[in-house]
XYZ file of C-alpha atoms in Angstrom:
636
model
C -0.112 -0.069 0.397
C 2.758 2.378 0.685
C 4.241 1.604 -2.239
C 1.429 1.857 -4.114
C 0.839 5.500 -2.403
C 4.389 7.021 -3.555
C 3.934 6.184 -6.971
C 0.340 7.416 -7.216
C 2.441 10.696 -5.748
C 4.977 10.425 -8.382
C 2.321 10.413 -11.333
C 0.355 13.452 -9.443
C 3.639 15.570 -8.997
C 4.443 14.855 -12.870
C 1.133 15.556 -13.968
C 0.230 19.066 -11.787
C 3.766 20.573 -13.343
C 4.034 19.251 -16.602
C 7.177 17.382 -16.309
C 8.916 20.647 -15.551
C 12.015 19.160 -13.370
C 12.699 22.152 -11.504
C 8.948 22.665 -10.084
C 9.017 18.932 -9.365
C 12.254 19.006 -7.431
C 10.924 21.939 -5.466
C 7.291 20.059 -4.738
C 9.395 16.878 -3.803
C 11.869 18.895 -1.088
C 9.065 19.761 1.267
C 7.135 16.931 2.884
C 3.465 17.461 3.230
C 4.056 19.160 7.179
C 0.569 20.818 7.326
C -0.623 16.966 7.578
C 0.784 16.450 10.820
C 0.220 18.393 14.447
C 3.339 20.242 14.877
C 3.255 19.081 18.580
C 3.534 15.773 17.800
C 5.403 15.483 14.944
C 9.525 15.936 15.076
C 11.260 16.835 11.941
C 14.960 15.761 11.369
C 17.393 16.875 8.873
C 19.217 13.969 6.503
C 22.545 15.024 6.078
C 22.617 13.086 2.791
C 21.020 14.031 -0.943
C 18.016 12.563 -1.770
C 18.535 8.855 -2.483
C 19.457 7.332 -5.820
C 16.794 4.463 -5.046
C 14.265 5.819 -2.484
C 12.188 2.753 -2.421
C 14.735 0.521 -1.484
C 14.828 -0.884 2.528
C 16.857 -3.374 2.196
C 20.129 -2.197 3.955
C 21.707 -5.824 4.247
C 22.808 -5.484 0.279
C 25.935 -3.139 -0.322
C 25.525 -0.478 -2.795
C 21.587 -0.730 -3.966
C 21.293 3.024 -3.898
C 19.160 3.017 -0.588
C 19.365 5.973 1.705
C 21.624 5.433 5.048
C 20.071 8.667 6.835
C 16.382 8.303 6.340
C 15.342 6.937 9.708
C 15.417 3.311 8.885
C 18.234 1.958 11.052
C 17.374 4.892 13.220
C 14.115 4.168 13.994
C 13.023 0.874 12.453
C 15.820 -1.540 12.634
C 17.959 -2.951 15.692
C 20.555 -5.249 16.794
C 21.957 -6.484 19.909
C 23.986 -3.759 21.502
C 24.264 0.138 21.197
C 27.641 1.984 22.305
C 26.897 5.840 22.486
C 29.872 7.939 21.571
C 28.732 10.035 24.416
C 28.059 9.175 28.273
C 24.645 7.124 27.495
C 21.172 7.490 29.474
C 22.782 4.878 32.024
C 26.110 4.306 30.693
C 27.124 4.397 27.112
C 26.926 0.842 26.343
C 23.322 -0.656 25.738
C 21.917 -3.859 25.874
C 19.330 -3.785 23.345
C 17.975 -6.414 21.978
C 20.402 -8.742 24.021
C 19.569 -8.677 27.817
C 22.695 -8.450 29.022
C 26.669 -8.130 27.402
C 27.966 -10.577 25.477
C 29.683 -13.658 26.953
C 32.900 -15.625 25.614
C 34.579 -18.549 26.636
C 38.137 -18.329 28.257
C 40.222 -18.202 25.037
C 37.266 -15.991 23.081
C 36.668 -18.788 20.539
C 32.693 -18.823 21.486
C 30.335 -16.049 21.794
C 27.109 -16.681 23.633
C 23.939 -14.158 23.356
C 20.975 -14.110 25.598
C 18.143 -12.280 24.211
C 15.362 -9.969 25.352
C 11.736 -11.835 25.451
C 8.415 -10.024 24.562
C 10.077 -8.290 21.425
C 7.709 -8.294 18.445
C 8.796 -7.186 15.204
C 6.446 -4.400 13.211
C 3.832 -7.293 11.892
C 3.626 -8.784 15.419
C 5.793 -11.526 14.785
C 8.160 -12.561 17.773
C 11.484 -11.769 17.713
C 13.514 -15.133 18.926
C 17.023 -16.287 18.145
C 16.288 -17.758 14.564
C 16.189 -14.111 13.703
C 19.722 -13.925 14.521
C 20.724 -17.089 13.022
C 19.361 -16.755 9.891
C 20.765 -12.938 9.307
C 24.190 -14.668 9.946
C 23.852 -17.455 7.950
C 22.271 -15.837 4.976
C 25.093 -12.925 4.766
C 27.849 -15.808 5.128
C 26.257 -17.905 2.142
C 25.432 -14.744 0.033
C 28.740 -12.747 -1.323
C 27.579 -8.637 -1.401
C 25.770 -8.554 1.309
C 27.166 -5.751 3.696
C 28.262 -8.128 6.717
C 28.749 -11.219 4.410
C 32.800 -10.619 4.442
C 33.399 -10.225 8.494
C 30.788 -12.979 9.291
C 32.436 -15.404 6.967
C 35.519 -14.646 7.836
C 35.053 -15.402 11.787
C 32.311 -17.182 12.289
C 32.714 -21.242 11.846
C 28.761 -21.690 12.889
C 25.552 -20.336 14.680
C 23.089 -21.908 16.343
C 19.974 -21.277 18.212
C 20.469 -22.795 21.545
C 16.605 -21.914 22.164
C 14.224 -19.304 21.477
C 16.346 -16.801 23.402
C 19.569 -17.718 23.166
C 22.303 -17.790 20.358
C 25.658 -19.845 20.423
C 28.462 -18.173 18.196
C 31.490 -20.953 17.375
C 34.328 -18.652 16.030
C 37.218 -19.668 13.762
C 40.027 -18.127 15.830
C 40.264 -16.085 18.898
C 38.662 -12.675 18.855
C 37.555 -10.805 21.733
C 36.068 -8.260 19.761
C 33.568 -10.383 17.673
C 30.574 -8.779 19.640
C 31.428 -5.285 18.107
C 29.920 -6.176 14.704
C 26.432 -6.275 16.426
C 27.614 -3.123 18.364
C 26.234 0.098 17.176
C 28.218 3.126 17.344
C 26.668 4.527 13.721
C 26.082 1.223 12.460
C 26.499 -2.343 13.126
C 24.951 -5.673 11.494
C 21.237 -5.030 11.985
C 18.699 -8.079 12.238
C 16.966 -9.514 9.241
C 13.259 -10.625 9.588
C 14.004 -14.420 9.327
C 9.928 -14.780 8.768
C 10.190 -12.284 5.527
C 13.515 -12.829 4.169
C 13.328 -16.652 4.200
C 10.250 -16.497 1.580
C 12.389 -14.214 -1.006
C 14.350 -15.859 -3.825
C 16.950 -13.560 -4.075
C 17.393 -11.352 -0.956
C 20.211 -8.934 -3.185
C 17.126 -7.950 -5.266
C 14.344 -7.733 -2.529
C 13.453 -3.932 -1.861
C 11.741 -4.861 1.390
C 9.228 -2.279 0.786
C 7.544 -1.612 3.252
C 10.194 -2.660 5.659
C 9.323 -4.755 8.848
C 11.426 -3.907 11.929
C 12.123 -4.546 15.785
C 12.220 -0.428 16.088
C 9.287 1.601 17.702
C 8.228 3.199 14.337
C 7.285 1.931 10.930
C 6.864 3.659 7.547
C 4.236 5.863 7.159
C 4.947 7.355 3.777
C 8.245 8.574 1.669
C 8.988 10.900 -1.187
C 9.428 8.879 -4.606
C 12.237 11.426 -5.150
C 14.097 10.391 -2.013
C 13.878 13.999 -0.345
C 11.754 12.921 2.936
C 10.836 9.922 5.029
C 7.735 9.709 7.277
C 7.757 7.549 9.880
C 4.697 6.680 12.522
C 5.089 5.358 16.087
C 3.435 2.017 16.664
C 0.762 1.087 18.906
C 3.013 -1.409 20.437
C 6.026 0.206 20.869
C 6.208 -1.145 24.416
C 7.092 -4.567 22.439
C 10.486 -3.236 21.245
C 13.704 -3.458 22.980
C 13.502 0.657 23.192
C 10.830 0.570 25.500
C 13.212 0.073 28.898
C 14.203 3.778 28.187
C 10.605 5.309 27.862
C 8.474 5.880 25.508
C 9.114 8.135 21.977
C 7.922 11.373 22.530
C 7.047 12.356 18.666
C 4.506 10.335 17.019
C 5.597 11.105 13.765
C 9.070 11.825 12.748
C 10.199 13.212 9.444
C 13.647 13.195 7.697
C 14.332 15.764 5.203
C 17.036 15.534 2.872
C 18.261 19.444 2.565
C 21.463 19.628 0.895
C 21.808 23.367 1.241
C 23.041 24.474 4.374
C 21.487 27.588 4.113
C 18.324 26.098 3.501
C 18.523 24.444 6.737
C 18.793 27.516 8.642
C 16.141 29.208 7.064
C 13.847 26.029 7.771
C 14.865 25.733 11.429
C 14.241 29.566 12.119
C 10.873 29.328 10.347
C 10.117 26.469 12.777
C 10.281 23.675 9.884
C 13.186 21.650 11.503
C 13.722 20.634 14.971
C 17.701 18.976 14.491
C 19.743 19.981 12.278
C 22.847 17.514 11.311
C 25.677 20.034 10.155
C 25.848 23.486 9.308
C 28.787 25.510 8.532
C 30.474 27.485 11.554
C 29.151 31.021 9.882
C 25.570 29.132 9.667
C 25.528 28.355 13.110
C 26.833 31.842 14.388
C 23.924 32.844 12.221
C 21.122 30.842 13.380
C 21.984 31.519 16.744
C 21.371 35.067 16.291
C 18.419 34.543 14.395
C 16.541 32.079 16.696
C 16.595 32.491 20.540
C 15.054 29.167 20.587
C 17.608 27.309 18.833
C 20.920 26.178 19.672
C 23.952 23.431 19.807
C 25.715 20.897 21.460
C 27.396 23.607 23.789
C 25.306 26.348 25.329
C 27.562 28.922 23.644
C 30.602 29.306 21.772
C 31.898 26.765 20.131
C 28.471 25.222 19.990
C 29.528 22.191 18.082
C 29.198 18.545 19.125
C 33.107 16.867 18.922
C 32.650 13.650 16.747
C 34.763 10.664 17.962
C 36.830 11.003 14.669
C 40.167 12.858 14.657
C 41.425 14.971 12.164
C 45.090 15.063 11.827
C 47.935 15.399 9.648
C 48.934 11.839 8.209
C 52.327 11.045 6.438
C 53.171 8.008 4.391
C 55.743 6.133 6.269
C 56.538 4.610 2.979
C 57.948 7.555 2.100
C 61.366 8.312 3.288
C 60.805 11.976 3.823
C 59.070 11.068 6.737
C 60.470 8.000 8.134
C 62.620 9.817 11.079
C 60.207 10.996 14.053
C 62.801 13.803 14.324
C 61.605 15.175 11.314
C 57.737 14.730 12.079
C 58.492 16.712 15.653
C 59.826 19.565 13.883
C 57.258 19.831 11.537
C 54.555 19.442 14.454
C 56.314 22.225 16.583
C 56.099 24.335 13.513
C 52.710 24.549 13.744
C 50.718 27.357 15.483
C 47.867 25.467 17.075
C 45.539 28.783 17.397
C 46.007 29.903 13.832
C 44.667 26.302 12.782
C 41.639 26.376 14.805
C 40.712 30.156 13.472
C 41.717 29.073 10.198
C 39.831 25.855 10.273
C 36.523 26.792 12.705
C 36.869 30.262 13.371
C 38.249 29.315 16.545
C 35.360 26.559 17.319
C 37.450 23.509 17.293
C 38.177 21.360 20.114
C 42.324 20.673 20.003
C 43.753 17.431 21.033
C 47.726 17.312 21.334
C 47.387 12.979 21.583
C 46.004 10.638 19.214
C 42.445 10.451 21.045
C 39.477 12.541 20.015
C 38.509 14.798 22.998
C 34.862 13.530 22.732
C 32.174 11.699 24.961
C 34.235 10.008 27.516
C 37.588 10.329 26.393
C 38.700 13.740 28.299
C 37.434 12.058 31.561
C 39.643 8.318 30.459
C 42.438 10.412 28.777
C 43.019 13.992 28.463
C 42.800 15.007 31.923
C 44.503 12.120 33.784
C 47.672 12.737 31.261
C 48.204 16.321 31.577
C 50.804 16.216 34.203
C 52.164 13.558 31.731
C 52.019 15.560 28.755
C 53.114 18.883 31.058
C 56.039 16.899 31.878
C 56.952 15.280 28.998
C 60.416 15.676 27.325
C 62.044 16.144 23.992
C 65.463 15.385 23.276
C 66.190 18.136 20.015
C 69.556 16.912 19.678
C 70.763 19.806 21.469
C 68.842 20.120 24.227
C 65.793 18.648 26.041
C 62.556 20.613 25.865
C 59.408 20.354 27.270
C 56.736 21.124 24.112
C 53.253 20.904 25.556
C 51.582 23.843 26.172
C 48.442 22.928 28.573
C 46.766 26.619 27.951
C 46.579 26.943 24.087
C 42.651 26.017 24.743
C 42.500 29.023 27.011
C 44.655 31.068 24.674
C 41.795 30.872 22.048
C 39.022 31.081 24.159
C 40.684 34.687 25.015
C 40.911 35.113 20.982
C 37.429 34.532 20.391
C 36.122 36.470 23.413
C 36.222 39.919 21.895
C 33.684 38.711 19.267
C 31.152 36.609 20.823
C 31.271 38.056 24.461
C 29.238 36.123 26.902
C 28.991 32.887 24.805
C 32.312 32.171 25.095
C 32.678 29.984 28.713
C 34.937 31.382 31.570
C 35.078 28.398 34.102
C 39.019 26.686 32.903
C 37.140 23.022 32.938
C 34.436 24.036 30.484
C 36.767 25.886 28.183
C 39.378 22.634 28.153
C 36.117 20.578 27.705
C 35.187 22.673 24.173
C 38.282 24.366 23.079
C 40.654 21.517 24.122
C 43.377 20.489 27.055
C 46.478 21.973 25.215
C 48.429 21.723 22.169
C 52.007 21.590 21.454
C 54.072 24.861 21.497
C 54.998 26.281 18.123
C 58.733 26.260 18.614
C 60.643 27.426 15.368
C 63.970 27.073 17.376
C 63.802 23.580 18.504
C 62.100 22.316 15.151
C 65.485 23.832 13.485
C 67.590 21.891 16.242
C 65.559 18.480 15.136
C 65.784 19.174 11.411
C 69.659 19.883 11.671
C 69.882 16.311 13.581
C 68.263 14.451 11.096
C 71.061 15.910 8.451
C 68.680 18.768 7.325
C 70.487 22.168 6.460
C 69.026 25.494 5.345
C 69.738 27.172 2.394
C 68.329 31.142 2.651
C 64.914 30.154 3.547
C 64.701 27.109 2.110
C 65.652 23.550 3.724
C 67.570 20.824 2.182
C 67.033 17.361 3.035
C 70.217 15.091 3.342
C 70.776 14.082 -0.057
C 70.634 17.768 -1.125
C 67.232 17.935 -2.376
C 64.877 20.462 -1.348
C 62.293 19.520 1.352
C 59.439 19.737 -0.238
C 55.750 17.805 -0.863
C 52.152 17.682 -1.240
C 50.095 17.972 1.112
C 46.220 16.430 0.453
C 43.308 17.662 1.915
C 39.467 17.957 1.437
C 37.886 19.654 -1.597
C 36.014 22.053 0.949
C 34.641 22.849 4.755
C 36.539 22.879 7.804
C 39.008 20.051 7.060
C 40.197 21.968 3.625
C 40.948 25.095 5.875
C 42.943 23.253 8.015
C 45.046 21.546 5.322
C 45.585 25.105 3.676
C 46.690 26.824 6.911
C 49.257 23.683 7.666
C 50.995 24.129 4.525
C 50.730 27.576 4.781
C 52.704 27.405 7.980
C 55.410 24.840 6.831
C 55.971 27.054 3.940
C 56.599 30.396 6.304
C 59.338 27.988 7.621
C 61.188 27.054 4.526
C 59.463 23.750 3.371
C 57.552 23.912 -0.168
C 54.394 22.565 0.717
C 51.838 22.814 -1.431
C 48.053 21.882 -0.213
C 45.783 20.085 -2.946
C 41.811 19.563 -2.815
C 41.663 15.852 -3.134
C 37.950 14.839 -4.407
C 39.131 11.242 -4.406
C 40.986 11.173 -0.868
C 39.186 8.338 0.820
C 38.003 6.400 -1.848
C 41.513 5.879 -3.832
C 44.131 8.258 -2.513
C 44.804 7.032 0.880
C 43.668 3.636 0.432
C 46.296 3.314 -2.125
C 49.221 5.233 -0.807
C 48.970 7.640 -3.497
C 50.081 10.830 -1.733
C 52.892 11.959 0.483
C 51.064 13.889 3.701
C 47.334 14.546 3.974
C 44.849 16.053 6.105
C 42.143 13.248 6.787
C 41.795 10.554 10.048
C 42.890 7.300 10.796
C 41.736 7.243 14.086
C 38.234 6.594 14.664
C 36.812 5.639 18.748
C 33.732 4.231 20.247
C 33.874 7.612 21.890
C 31.371 6.913 24.565
C 34.178 3.782 25.972
C 38.140 3.981 26.728
C 38.403 0.851 24.267
C 40.691 1.631 21.118
C 39.354 -1.468 19.668
C 37.144 0.379 17.106
C 40.418 1.288 15.038
C 43.402 -0.055 16.589
C 43.368 -3.642 15.378
C 43.825 -2.535 11.735
C 46.960 -0.932 12.509
C 48.631 -3.583 13.456
C 51.773 -4.547 11.133
C 50.063 -7.333 9.575
C 48.018 -5.161 7.525
C 50.404 -3.098 6.121
C 50.292 -2.806 2.623
C 53.410 -3.163 0.367
C 53.885 -0.063 -1.467
C 51.366 0.261 -4.744
C 49.073 -1.835 -3.078
C 45.750 -1.118 -1.684
C 46.099 -0.581 2.254
C 43.221 -1.955 4.017
C 41.313 0.340 6.765
C 42.353 2.579 8.672
C 45.898 2.319 8.957
C 46.646 5.236 6.078
C 49.775 6.405 7.530
C 51.043 2.413 7.225
C 53.339 2.494 9.908
C 54.846 -0.347 11.970
C 56.080 -0.431 15.549
C 57.154 -3.639 17.397
C 55.685 -1.762 20.317
C 52.119 -1.038 18.821
C 51.734 -4.147 18.255
C 52.660 -5.726 21.613
C 49.890 -3.225 22.542
C 47.232 -4.290 19.786
C 47.874 -8.329 20.279
C 47.348 -7.761 24.163
C 43.969 -5.844 23.276
C 42.743 -8.838 21.438
C 43.059 -11.309 24.323
C 41.661 -8.751 26.783
C 37.947 -8.742 27.187
C 36.220 -5.288 26.445
C 34.667 -4.122 29.678
C 38.134 -4.838 31.499
C 39.887 -1.793 33.085
C 42.899 -3.026 31.256
C 42.000 -1.644 28.125
C 42.142 1.468 29.780
C 45.835 1.191 30.774
C 46.845 0.019 27.145
C 44.968 2.863 25.977
C 47.325 5.123 27.772
C 50.607 3.205 26.640
C 49.175 3.819 22.797
C 48.908 7.337 23.567
C 52.451 7.711 25.097
C 53.740 5.925 22.224
C 52.025 8.347 19.660
C 53.587 11.165 21.548
C 57.324 9.845 21.501
C 57.035 8.960 17.855
C 54.610 11.051 16.219
C 53.681 9.113 13.376
C 50.673 11.453 12.582
C 50.019 14.771 13.948
C 47.052 14.749 15.984
C 44.853 18.240 15.583
C 41.106 17.933 16.683
C 37.798 16.425 16.751
C 35.720 16.614 13.888
C 33.350 19.299 15.444
C 29.572 19.018 13.657
C 27.770 21.874 13.773
C 24.224 20.583 14.828
C 21.700 22.332 15.964
C 18.243 21.857 17.694
C 15.772 23.822 18.465
C 13.357 23.922 21.181
C 10.254 25.548 20.255
C 8.025 22.498 19.843
C 10.382 19.896 22.001
C 12.358 19.736 25.020
C 14.818 16.783 26.496
C 17.668 16.935 24.031
C 21.218 15.879 25.270
C 23.098 18.950 26.214
C 27.035 19.363 26.845
C 27.026 20.798 30.094
C 23.983 19.242 31.862
C 22.952 15.816 30.253
C 25.449 14.462 27.522
C 23.251 11.216 27.129
C 23.786 10.712 23.604
C 25.575 12.166 20.498
C 23.226 14.847 19.130
C 24.087 14.403 15.280
C 20.827 13.201 13.485
C 21.950 10.512 11.138
C 23.537 7.897 14.055
C 21.431 5.444 15.237
C 22.010 6.424 18.790
C 19.690 9.330 18.230
C 16.833 7.381 18.639
C 17.189 7.249 22.403
C 16.724 11.051 22.167
C 13.437 10.661 21.242
C 12.501 8.742 24.569
C 13.496 11.711 26.226
C 11.547 14.222 24.410
C 8.543 16.066 25.746
C 6.493 18.798 23.829
C 7.348 22.343 25.031
C 3.673 23.182 25.546
C 4.046 20.544 28.603
């Protein structure tokens, strides 16, 4: 019925506008907002462009043109566990379809999962262990599905011990196998066995309308992919989300609005409650125009720090960057304050260590390591220096205070949370000593390498946005110090440049974390030297720097045999941070701050940095569904 409804809508649009493409696009861009009571409707910005295949809801098939930020996995699908990038409602780890955490045997070759009872699919069928088994086995035997590769690699067998118990036998020890079913942004969603078992070709099936385990079902969608509308199930209490409360909105609308200016205007006009991202300038303008709108922080810098770490990535298979003295010299030539102002107009959250300053990380890493960083000594070959400046964040706050006034926090701890705890001093003298100790010489204003060639390289960066600005400023600072660095906007930076090693240095990130947990396995295992590709070959995610280090391998190998919730993981994380400081294989710069905004004229209860940081405010993350359980109509 829903499929028919959208096809009829498409035909009516075409007839009404006589085939005029521009008019049709304008009509498709806005959902029928007047049909839904505003006090019962939450309107969310979908940051993706309109879906290529709007009617495809089979998210288990790779490359099928389906949308990923339209509400499907945020509101309708579900899996075993969630780990929020922020503090969480009762801790960052949620037992979702599983009623308790994973259970491994002693050598991590088996995993047992105990499921919640009484959970219903949206068509009334009961969720059982058969659904989990079917999900894994179907993807193992069907190449081209999103999780077919990891399941085929790790799973020897999977069985339903009873209706609510699943037992996995693994091909080799794997203490992080559960992460395949643990959502940070995405994970292996459970398939309805009673639906897909009747489908002849699961890779061609559109799953329209979708049958899910979440508290919402599809109401309707735009055939051009600009909007999707979801309606709360009458039996929402038969879903796993019910343990955290009833979702407030009856309807949730996801709108694709590619223009950031249009997002701003729609929120000012009351037609958006949550915006995924704005430019820094757009956020500053929104705050001035809309008294009911705000960002993650109550004032400047507003933006939410994501659990990713923009950095300078060196290609370690390039001889120019194989001496850590050179890498450290490049770090000490940088002025983090100027980088913050150039990239985010001062709204950056800086990090001198290889951990994004987000979620629970400031508590677990940044604050505890301040004394160690302050006392850290670096030998330049001439003398020992203490390169860390714990006041950099405070200095940036002072730089923006004349423009933003009372919007800038004055409490030192609040400043460190928003602007970062500190960064490396710009120390040109120490950088000179390090390069000279590495055999470099300076001729006029040009540094020469030990082989007599000019020290010059290209810095690949994003095409636009804050990372582009960051890369441009970094290249400029190095060039001012006598290194010929050219910033190059690269449209293929993640698709081919980094994976193929076709670069010298880049501004991107190779570190992503859970955010709400100190465990670093989300990225760290991929950094093991076993996975480093030969020059010219494709590098597996995410060790784009192709860095090898025996001490790093030892840390990774101990993480592999340490249970996820073991406090030892935090100790291993600290060892990793200290090694990264010593070796400086990449230069950490800041978190990827997202200028997400929300409006309180219709809904209250959103997470906030200062009072209740229970969830990532970024709208297309699946964790955002927990926000809905806290929302109340503003009129109440």
